[in-house]
CSV table of C-alpha atoms in Angstrom, one decimal:
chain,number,residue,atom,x,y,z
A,611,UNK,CA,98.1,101.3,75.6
A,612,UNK,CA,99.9,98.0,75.6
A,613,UNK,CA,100.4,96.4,78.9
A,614,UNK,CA,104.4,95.8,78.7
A,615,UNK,CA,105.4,99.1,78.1
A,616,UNK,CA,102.8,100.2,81.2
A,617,UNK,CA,104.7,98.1,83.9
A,618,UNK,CA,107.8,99.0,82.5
A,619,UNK,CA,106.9,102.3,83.4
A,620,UNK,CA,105.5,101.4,86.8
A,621,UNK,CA,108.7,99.7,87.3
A,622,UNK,CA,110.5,102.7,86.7
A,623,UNK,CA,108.8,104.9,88.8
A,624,UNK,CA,109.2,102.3,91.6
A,625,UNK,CA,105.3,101.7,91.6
A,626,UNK,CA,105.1,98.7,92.6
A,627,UNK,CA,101.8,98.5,94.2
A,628,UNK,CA,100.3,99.3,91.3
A,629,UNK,CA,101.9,96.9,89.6
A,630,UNK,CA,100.8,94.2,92.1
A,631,UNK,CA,97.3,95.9,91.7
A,632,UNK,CA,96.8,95.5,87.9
A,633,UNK,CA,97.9,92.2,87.9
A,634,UNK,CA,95.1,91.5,90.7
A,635,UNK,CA,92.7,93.7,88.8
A,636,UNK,CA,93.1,91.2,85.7
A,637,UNK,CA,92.5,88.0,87.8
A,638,UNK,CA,88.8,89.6,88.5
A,639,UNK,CA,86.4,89.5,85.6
A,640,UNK,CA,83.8,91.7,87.2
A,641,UNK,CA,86.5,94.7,87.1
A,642,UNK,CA,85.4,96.1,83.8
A,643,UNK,CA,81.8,97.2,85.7
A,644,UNK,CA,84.0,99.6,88.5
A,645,UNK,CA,84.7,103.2,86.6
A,646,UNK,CA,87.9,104.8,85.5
A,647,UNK,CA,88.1,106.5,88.5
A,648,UNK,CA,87.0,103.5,90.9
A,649,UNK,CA,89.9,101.5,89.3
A,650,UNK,CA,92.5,104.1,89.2
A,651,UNK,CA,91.6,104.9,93.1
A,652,UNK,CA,92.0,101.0,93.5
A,653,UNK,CA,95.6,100.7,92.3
A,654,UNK,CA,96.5,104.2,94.3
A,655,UNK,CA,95.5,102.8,97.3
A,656,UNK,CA,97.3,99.5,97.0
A,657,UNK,CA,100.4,101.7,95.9
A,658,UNK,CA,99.9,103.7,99.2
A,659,UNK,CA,99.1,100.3,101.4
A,660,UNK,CA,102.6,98.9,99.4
A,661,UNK,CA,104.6,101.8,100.6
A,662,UNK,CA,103.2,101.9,104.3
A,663,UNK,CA,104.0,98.4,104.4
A,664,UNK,CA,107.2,98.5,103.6
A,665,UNK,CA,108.4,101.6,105.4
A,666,UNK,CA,107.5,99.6,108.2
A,667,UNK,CA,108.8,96.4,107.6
A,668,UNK,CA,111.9,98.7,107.3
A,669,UNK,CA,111.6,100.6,110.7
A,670,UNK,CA,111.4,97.1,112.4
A,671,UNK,CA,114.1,95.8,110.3
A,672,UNK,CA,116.1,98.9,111.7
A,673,UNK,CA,115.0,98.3,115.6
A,674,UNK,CA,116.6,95.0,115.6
A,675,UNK,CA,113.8,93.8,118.0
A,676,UNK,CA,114.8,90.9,120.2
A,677,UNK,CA,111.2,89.2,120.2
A,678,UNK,CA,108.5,89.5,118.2
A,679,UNK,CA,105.9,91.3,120.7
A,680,UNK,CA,102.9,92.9,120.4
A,681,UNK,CA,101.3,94.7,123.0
A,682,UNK,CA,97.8,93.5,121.7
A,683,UNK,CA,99.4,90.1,122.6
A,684,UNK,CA,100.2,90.9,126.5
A,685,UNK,CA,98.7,88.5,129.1
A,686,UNK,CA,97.5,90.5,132.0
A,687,UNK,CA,96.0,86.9,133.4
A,688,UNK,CA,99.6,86.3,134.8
A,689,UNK,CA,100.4,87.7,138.1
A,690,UNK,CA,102.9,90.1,137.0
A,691,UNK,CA,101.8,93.0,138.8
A,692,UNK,CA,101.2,94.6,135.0
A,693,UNK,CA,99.1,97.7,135.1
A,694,UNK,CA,96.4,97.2,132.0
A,695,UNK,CA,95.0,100.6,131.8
A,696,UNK,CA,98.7,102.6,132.2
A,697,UNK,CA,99.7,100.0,129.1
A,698,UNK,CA,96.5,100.5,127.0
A,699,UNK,CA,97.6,104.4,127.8
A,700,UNK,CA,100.3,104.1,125.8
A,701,UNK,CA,98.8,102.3,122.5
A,702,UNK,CA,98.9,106.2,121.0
A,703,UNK,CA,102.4,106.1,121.7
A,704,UNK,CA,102.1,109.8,123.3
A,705,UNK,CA,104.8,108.9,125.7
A,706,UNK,CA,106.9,109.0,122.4
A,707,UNK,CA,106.1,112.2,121.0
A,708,UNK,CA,106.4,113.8,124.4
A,709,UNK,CA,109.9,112.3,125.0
A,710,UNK,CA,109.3,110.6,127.8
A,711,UNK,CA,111.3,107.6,129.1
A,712,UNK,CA,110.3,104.2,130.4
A,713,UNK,CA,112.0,102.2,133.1
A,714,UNK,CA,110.7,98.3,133.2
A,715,UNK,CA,112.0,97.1,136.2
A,716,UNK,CA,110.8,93.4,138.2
A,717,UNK,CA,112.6,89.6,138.3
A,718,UNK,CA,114.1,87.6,135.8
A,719,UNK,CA,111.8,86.2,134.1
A,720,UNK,CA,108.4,88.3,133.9
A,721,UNK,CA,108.5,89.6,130.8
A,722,UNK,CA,110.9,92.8,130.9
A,723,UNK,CA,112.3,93.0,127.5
A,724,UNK,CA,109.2,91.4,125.8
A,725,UNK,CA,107.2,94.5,126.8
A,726,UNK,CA,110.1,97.1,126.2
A,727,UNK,CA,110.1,95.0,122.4
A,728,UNK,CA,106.0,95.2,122.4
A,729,UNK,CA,105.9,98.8,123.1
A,730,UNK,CA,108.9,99.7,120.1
A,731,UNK,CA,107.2,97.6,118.2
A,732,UNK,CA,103.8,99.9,118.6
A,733,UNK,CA,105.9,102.8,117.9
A,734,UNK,CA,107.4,101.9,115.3
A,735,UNK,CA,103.6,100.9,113.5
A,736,UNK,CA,102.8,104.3,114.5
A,737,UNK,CA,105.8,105.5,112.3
A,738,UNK,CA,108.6,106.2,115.2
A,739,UNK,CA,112.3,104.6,114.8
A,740,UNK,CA,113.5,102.4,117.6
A,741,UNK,CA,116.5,100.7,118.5
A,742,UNK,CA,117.1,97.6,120.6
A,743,UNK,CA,120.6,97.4,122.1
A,744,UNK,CA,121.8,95.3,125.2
A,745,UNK,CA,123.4,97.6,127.1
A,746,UNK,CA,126.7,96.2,127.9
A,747,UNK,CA,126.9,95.8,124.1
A,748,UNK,CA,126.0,99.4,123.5
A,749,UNK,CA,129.2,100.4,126.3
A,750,UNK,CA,131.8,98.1,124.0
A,751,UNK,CA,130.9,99.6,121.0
A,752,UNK,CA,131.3,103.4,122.6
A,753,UNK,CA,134.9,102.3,123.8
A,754,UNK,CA,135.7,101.0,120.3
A,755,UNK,CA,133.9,103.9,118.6
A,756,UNK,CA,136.3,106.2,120.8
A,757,UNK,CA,139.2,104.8,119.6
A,758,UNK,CA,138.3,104.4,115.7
A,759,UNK,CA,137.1,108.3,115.9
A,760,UNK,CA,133.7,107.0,115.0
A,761,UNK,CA,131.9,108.0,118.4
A,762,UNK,CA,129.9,111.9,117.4
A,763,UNK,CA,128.7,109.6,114.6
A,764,UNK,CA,127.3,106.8,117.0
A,765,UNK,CA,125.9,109.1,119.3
A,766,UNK,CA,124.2,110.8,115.9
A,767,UNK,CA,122.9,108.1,114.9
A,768,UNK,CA,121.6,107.2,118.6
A,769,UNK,CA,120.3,110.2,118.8
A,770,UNK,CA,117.9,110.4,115.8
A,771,UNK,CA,116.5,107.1,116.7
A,772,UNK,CA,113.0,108.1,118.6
A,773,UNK,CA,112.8,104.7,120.8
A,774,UNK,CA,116.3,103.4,122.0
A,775,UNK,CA,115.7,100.5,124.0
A,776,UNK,CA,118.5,99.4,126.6
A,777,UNK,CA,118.1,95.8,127.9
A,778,UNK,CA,120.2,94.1,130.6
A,779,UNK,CA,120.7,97.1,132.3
A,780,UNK,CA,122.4,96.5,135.5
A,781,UNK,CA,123.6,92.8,134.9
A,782,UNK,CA,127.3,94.5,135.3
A,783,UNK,CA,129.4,97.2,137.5
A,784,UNK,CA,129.3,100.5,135.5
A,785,UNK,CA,133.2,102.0,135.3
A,786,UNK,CA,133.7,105.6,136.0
A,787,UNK,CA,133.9,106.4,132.0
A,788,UNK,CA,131.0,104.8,131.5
């Protein structure tokens, strides 16, 4: 089979993993000793590492993370009164798939939203949605979602996001309504 028509093909079936891994495939002379099958299993799994890949790069895309954090990247050498084995607890993200909610609370300063951004980070590597949104943000766009008729479909969409993280909580006076 000529090779044009093949990633044409690819192309169309949105394959482009594969298409990455032939091209890779043909930079390596020793190639032609692997098997049918050893090859074929080659480009699958570059297919499957392609799509992985970018279903995450689209679930953090979607979380609109303030900082890039990583809770392999925390420093527990600071004294920030962090505890290391209730964070390496939640690496599995069970906390997620048990609904449970976290409250980060401590001074300006320590590292709040970073770790709230670490931890949606994790989930979201681990497959979950999340959502960062500053809370007094979050209230405007409820009022104006009130008034446009648009609020059952915010609250939707809130509602199908597995992480929603609300920063600056309590920087503000919460009104009756909200």
């Amino acid at each position: 089979m000529l090779l044009h028509p093949l990633l044409d093909k690819l192309k169309t079936l949105k394959f482009f993993g594969m298409i990455q891994g032939l091209h890779d495939q043909a930079q390596h002379p020793a190639i032609d000793q692997l098997s049918f099958e050893e090859r074929l299993g080659l480009l699958v799994d570059r297919e499957m590492t392609d799509r992985l890949n970018r279903r995450l790069k689209n679930r953090l895309l979607q979380a609109k993370l303030k900082q890039n954090a990583c809770l392999e990247d925390i420093d527990y050498q600071s004294n920030r009164g962090l505890d290391k084995a209730l964070l390496h607890s939640m690496h599995d993200c069970q906390w997620v798939k048990k609904h449970l909610n976290i409250l980060i609370t401590g001074p300006t300063g320590v590292g709040k939203s970073w770790i709230a951004c670490a931890l949606a980070q994790r989930a979201c590597r681990e497959g979950h949605t999340a959502l960062y949104q500053r809370l007094p943000r979050l209230l405007q766009e409820v009022t104006l979602s009130k008034g446009d008729g648009s609020y059952n479909k915010l609250f939707n969409r809130l509602g199908k996001t597995d992480v929603l993280l609300l920063d600056d909580w309590g920087l503000a006076t919460l009104t009756a309504e909200q």
